[in-house]
Coordinates of C-alpha atoms and ligand atoms in Angstrom, one line a residue:
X1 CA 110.4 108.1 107.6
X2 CA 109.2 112.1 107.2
X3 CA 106.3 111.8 105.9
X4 CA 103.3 114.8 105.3
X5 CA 99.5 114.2 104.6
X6 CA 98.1 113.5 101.4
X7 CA 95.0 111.7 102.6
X8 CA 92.7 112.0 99.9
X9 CA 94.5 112.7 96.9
X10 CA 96.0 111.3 94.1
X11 CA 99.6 111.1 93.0
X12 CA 101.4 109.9 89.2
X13 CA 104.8 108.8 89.6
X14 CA 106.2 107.8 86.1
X15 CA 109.2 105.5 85.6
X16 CA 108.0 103.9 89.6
X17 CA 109.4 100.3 88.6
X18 CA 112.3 100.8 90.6
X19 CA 114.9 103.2 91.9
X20 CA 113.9 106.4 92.8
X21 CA 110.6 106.1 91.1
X22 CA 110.0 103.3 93.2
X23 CA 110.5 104.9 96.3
X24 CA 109.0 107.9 96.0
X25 CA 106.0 106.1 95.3
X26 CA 106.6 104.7 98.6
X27 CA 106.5 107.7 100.0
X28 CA 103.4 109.2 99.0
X29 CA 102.1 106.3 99.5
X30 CA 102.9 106.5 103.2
X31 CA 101.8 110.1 103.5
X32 CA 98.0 108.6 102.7
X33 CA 98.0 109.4 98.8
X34 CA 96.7 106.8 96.2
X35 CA 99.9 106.4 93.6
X36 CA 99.3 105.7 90.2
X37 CA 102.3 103.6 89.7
X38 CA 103.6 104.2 85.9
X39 CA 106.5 102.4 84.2
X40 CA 107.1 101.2 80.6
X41 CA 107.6 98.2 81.8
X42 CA 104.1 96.8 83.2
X43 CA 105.6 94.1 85.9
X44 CA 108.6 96.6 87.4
X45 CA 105.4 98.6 88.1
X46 CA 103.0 95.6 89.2
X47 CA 105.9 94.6 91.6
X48 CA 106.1 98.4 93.2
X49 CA 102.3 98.6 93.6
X50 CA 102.7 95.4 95.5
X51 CA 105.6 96.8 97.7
X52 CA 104.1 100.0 98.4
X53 CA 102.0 99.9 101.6
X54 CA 98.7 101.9 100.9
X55 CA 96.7 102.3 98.0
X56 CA 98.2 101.9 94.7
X57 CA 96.9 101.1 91.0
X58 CA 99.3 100.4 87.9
X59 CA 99.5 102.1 84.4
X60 CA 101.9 100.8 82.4
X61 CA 102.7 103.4 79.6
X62 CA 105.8 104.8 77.7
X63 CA 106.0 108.1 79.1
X64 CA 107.8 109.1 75.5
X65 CA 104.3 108.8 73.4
X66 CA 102.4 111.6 74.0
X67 CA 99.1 109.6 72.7
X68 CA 99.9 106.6 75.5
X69 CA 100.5 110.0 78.1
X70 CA 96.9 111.0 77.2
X71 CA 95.2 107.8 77.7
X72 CA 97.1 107.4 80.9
X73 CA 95.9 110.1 82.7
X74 CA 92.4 109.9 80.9
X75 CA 92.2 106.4 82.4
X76 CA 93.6 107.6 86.4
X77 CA 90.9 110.3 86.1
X78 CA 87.9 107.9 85.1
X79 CA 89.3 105.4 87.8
X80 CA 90.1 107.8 90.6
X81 CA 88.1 110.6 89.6
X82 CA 90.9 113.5 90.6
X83 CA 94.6 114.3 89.8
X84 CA 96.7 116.1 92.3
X85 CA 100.1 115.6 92.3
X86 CA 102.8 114.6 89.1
X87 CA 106.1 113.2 89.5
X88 CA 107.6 113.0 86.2
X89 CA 110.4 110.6 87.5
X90 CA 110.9 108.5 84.7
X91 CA 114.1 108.2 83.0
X92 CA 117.0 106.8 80.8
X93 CA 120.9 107.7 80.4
X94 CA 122.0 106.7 76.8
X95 CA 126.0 106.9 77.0
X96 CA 128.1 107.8 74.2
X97 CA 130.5 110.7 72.6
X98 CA 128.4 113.2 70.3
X99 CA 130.8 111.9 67.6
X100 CA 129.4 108.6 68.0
X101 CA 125.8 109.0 69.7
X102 CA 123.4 107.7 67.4
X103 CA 119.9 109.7 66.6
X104 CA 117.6 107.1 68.2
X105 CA 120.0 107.3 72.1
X106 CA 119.6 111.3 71.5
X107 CA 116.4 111.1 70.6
X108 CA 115.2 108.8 73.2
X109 CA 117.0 111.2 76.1
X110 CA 115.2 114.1 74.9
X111 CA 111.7 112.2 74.6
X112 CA 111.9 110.5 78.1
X113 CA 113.9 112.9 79.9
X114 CA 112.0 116.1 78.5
X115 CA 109.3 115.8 76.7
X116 CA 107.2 113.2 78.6
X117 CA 107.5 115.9 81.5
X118 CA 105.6 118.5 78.7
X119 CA 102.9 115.4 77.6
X120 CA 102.2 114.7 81.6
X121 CA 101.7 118.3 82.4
X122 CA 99.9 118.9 79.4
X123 CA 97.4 116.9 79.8
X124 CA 97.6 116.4 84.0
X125 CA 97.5 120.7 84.0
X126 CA 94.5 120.6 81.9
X127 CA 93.0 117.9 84.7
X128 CA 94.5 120.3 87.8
X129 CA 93.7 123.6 86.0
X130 CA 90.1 122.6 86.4
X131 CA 89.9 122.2 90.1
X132 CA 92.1 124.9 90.7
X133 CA 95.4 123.4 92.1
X134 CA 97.9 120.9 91.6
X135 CA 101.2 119.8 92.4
X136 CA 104.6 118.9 89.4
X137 CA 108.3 117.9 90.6
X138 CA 110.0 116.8 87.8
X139 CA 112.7 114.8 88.7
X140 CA 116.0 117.1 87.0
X141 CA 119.2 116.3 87.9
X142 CA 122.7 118.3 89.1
X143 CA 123.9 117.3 85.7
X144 CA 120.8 119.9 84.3
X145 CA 123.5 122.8 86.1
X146 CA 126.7 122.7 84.5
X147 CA 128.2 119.8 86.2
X148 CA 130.4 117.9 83.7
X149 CA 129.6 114.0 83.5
X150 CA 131.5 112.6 80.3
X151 CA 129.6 111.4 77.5
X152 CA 126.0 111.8 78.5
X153 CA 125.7 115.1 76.3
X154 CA 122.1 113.8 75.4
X155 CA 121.1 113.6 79.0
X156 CA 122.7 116.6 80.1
X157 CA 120.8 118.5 77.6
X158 CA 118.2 117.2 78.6
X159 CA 118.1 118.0 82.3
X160 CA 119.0 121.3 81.7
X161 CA 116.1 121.3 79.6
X162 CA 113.8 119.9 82.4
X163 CA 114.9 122.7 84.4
X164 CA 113.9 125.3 82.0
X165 CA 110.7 123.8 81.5
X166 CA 110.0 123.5 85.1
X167 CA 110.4 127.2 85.1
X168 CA 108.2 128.0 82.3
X169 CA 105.5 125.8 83.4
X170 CA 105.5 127.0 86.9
X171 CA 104.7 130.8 85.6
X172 CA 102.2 129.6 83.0
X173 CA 100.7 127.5 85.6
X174 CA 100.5 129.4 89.1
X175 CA 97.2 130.8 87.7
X176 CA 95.5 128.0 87.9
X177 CA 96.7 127.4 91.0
X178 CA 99.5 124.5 90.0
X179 CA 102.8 124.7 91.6
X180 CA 106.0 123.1 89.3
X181 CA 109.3 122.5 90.9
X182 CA 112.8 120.6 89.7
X183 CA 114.0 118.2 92.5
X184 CA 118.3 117.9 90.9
X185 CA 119.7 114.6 92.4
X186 CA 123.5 114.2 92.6
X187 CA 124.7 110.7 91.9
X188 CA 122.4 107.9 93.6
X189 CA 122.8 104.5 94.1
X190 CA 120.4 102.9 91.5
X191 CA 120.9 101.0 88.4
X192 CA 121.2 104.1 86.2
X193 CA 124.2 104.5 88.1
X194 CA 125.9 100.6 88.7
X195 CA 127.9 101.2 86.3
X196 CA 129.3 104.8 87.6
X197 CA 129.8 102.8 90.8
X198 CA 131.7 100.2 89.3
X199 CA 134.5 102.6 88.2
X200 CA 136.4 102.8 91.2
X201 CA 138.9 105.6 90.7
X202 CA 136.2 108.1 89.3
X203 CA 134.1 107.3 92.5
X204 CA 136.8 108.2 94.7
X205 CA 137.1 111.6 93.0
X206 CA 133.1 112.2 92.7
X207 CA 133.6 111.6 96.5
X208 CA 135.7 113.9 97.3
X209 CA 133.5 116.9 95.8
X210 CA 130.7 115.5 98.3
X211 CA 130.5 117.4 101.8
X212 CA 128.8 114.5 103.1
X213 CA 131.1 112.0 101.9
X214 CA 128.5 109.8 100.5
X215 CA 126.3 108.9 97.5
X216 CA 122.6 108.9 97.9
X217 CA 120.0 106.5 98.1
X218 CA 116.7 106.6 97.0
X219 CA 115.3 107.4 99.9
X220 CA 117.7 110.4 100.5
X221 CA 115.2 112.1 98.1
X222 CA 111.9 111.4 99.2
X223 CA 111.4 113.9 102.2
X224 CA 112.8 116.4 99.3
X225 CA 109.5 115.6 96.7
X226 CA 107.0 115.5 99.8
X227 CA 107.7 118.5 101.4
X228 CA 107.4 120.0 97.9
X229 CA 103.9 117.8 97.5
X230 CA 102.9 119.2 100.8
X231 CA 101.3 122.7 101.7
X232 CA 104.4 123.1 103.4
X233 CA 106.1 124.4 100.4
X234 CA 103.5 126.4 99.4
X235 CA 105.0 129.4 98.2
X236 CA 107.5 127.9 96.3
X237 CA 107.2 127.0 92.6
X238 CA 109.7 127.2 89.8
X239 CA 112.7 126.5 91.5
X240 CA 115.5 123.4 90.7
X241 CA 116.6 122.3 94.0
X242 CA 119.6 120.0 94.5
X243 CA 119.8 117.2 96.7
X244 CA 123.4 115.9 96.4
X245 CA 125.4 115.5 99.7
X246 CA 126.3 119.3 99.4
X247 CA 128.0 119.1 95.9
X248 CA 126.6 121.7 94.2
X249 CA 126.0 125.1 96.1
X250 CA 124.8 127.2 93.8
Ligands
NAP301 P1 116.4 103.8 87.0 O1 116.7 102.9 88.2 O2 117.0 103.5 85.7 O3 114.8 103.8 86.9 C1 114.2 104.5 85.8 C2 112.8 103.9 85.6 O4 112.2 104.6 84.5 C3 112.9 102.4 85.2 O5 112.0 101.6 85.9 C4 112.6 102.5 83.7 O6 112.0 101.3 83.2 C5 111.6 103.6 83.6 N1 111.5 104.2 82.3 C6 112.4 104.3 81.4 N2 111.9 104.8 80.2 C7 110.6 104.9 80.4 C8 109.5 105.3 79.6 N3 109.7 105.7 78.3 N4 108.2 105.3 80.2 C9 108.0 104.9 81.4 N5 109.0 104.5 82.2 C10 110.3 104.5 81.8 O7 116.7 105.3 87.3 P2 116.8 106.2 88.7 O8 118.2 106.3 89.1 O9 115.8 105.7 89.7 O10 116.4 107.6 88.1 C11 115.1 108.1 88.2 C12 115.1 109.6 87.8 O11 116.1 110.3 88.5 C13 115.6 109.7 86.3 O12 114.9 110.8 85.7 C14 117.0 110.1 86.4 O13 117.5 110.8 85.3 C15 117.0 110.9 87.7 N6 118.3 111.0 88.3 C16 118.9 109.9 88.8 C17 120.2 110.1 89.4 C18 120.9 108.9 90.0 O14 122.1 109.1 90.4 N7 120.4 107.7 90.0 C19 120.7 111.3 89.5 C20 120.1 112.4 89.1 C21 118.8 112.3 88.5 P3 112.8 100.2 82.4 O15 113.9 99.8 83.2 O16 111.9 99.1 82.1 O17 113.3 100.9 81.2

């Protein structure tokens, strides 16, 4: 596993119950980071912190409450006295036409998808600003750049809204020394996705847009959010960056 070294400081990574989340926690974790594990749902999280090998604490929170968002990070600070690094990873995929999507699925992929990332950065920029450095990947997707996935207009918009905001934060922040990149998954094999999977016919096709000739896993995007962690990337801030088998050249 690539890994890069983060001895010594300390990383959030929100929706970390399982999937993605999950293993980029893993990840830092192995590169010698203490992960604040986050999920909304407190035992998803408990059971990561106890998978991950290294040090890692659990705050259960809804990432979507900007109050809960503030407490969070207030209580990482007080425990581990330093914030470094943000993954705002966390997130949901309400499916329906816009003729029938109902306010709470719209509103629920714009508060997880999008805003959490402006509450975490918010108050985790105020935390970095003050030492002077800092690391954000929010966790986009391709669907954020004009790639066409039926009736998921509410996450769509709110990808592409990730990416924007990646891009505003990262030239608001670079004065204070924070860095803010989009990491843009193509189609991964984890729940938020069974059901994609399970639809034979419409696999075969996404398949045969893929170079590589395969979905992702997890782990696929790890190296991807370390190296952008890591000192490595240092010159590199505001950009969306997809990681998707080759299906999206932009
Ligand atoms: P996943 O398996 O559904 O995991 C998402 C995690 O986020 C779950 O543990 C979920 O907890 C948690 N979560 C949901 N709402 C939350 C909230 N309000 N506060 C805190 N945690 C919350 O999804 P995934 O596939 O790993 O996706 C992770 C990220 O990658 C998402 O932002 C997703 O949009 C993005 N992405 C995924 C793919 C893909 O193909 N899988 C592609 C592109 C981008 P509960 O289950 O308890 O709700």
């Amino acid at each position: 596993m690539f890994t890069v070294n983060l001895s010594g400081q300390v990383a959030l990574v929100t929706g970390a119950g399982r999937g993605i989340g999950r293993a980029i926690a893993q990840g830092l974790a192995d590169s010698g980071a203490v992960v604040a594990i986050n999920d909304i749902d407190a035992a998803s999280a408990t059971m990561t912190a106890g998978i991950v090998q290294g040090e890692a604490s659990v705050y259960p929170a809804d990432v979507s409450d900007s109050a809960a968002v503030d407490r969070m990070i207030e209580k990482i600070v007080a425990e581990h006295g330093r914030l470094d690094i943000i993954i705002n990873n966390a997130g949901v995929e309400p499916r329906a036409s816009i003729l029938e999507m109902t306010d709470a699925d719209w509103h629920s992929a714009m508060n997880v998808n999008l805003s959490a990332a402006f509450y975490t950065s918010r108050a985790g920029g105020r935390v970095m600003k003050a030492r002077g450095s800092g690391v954000i990947v929010n966790i986009a997707s391709i669907a954020g750049h004009n790639i066409p996935i039926a009736l998921r207009s509410g996450y769509v918009a709110s990808k592409a809204g990730m990416i924007g905001f990646t891009r505003e934060c990262a030239r608001e922040f670079a004065a204070y020394g924070i860095r803010v990149n989009a990491v843009c998954p193509g189609v991964i094999e984890t729940e938020m996705t069974a059901h994609l999977r399970q639809n034979v016919a419409q696999m075969q096709k996404w398949l045969e847009d893929i170079p590589q000739k395969r979905l992702g896993i997890p782990e696929d995007v790890v190296g991807l959010v370390l190296f952008l962690c890591s000192d490595a990337s240092r010159y590199l801030t505001g950009q969306a960056i997809n990681i998707d088998g080759g299906k999206v050249m932009l």
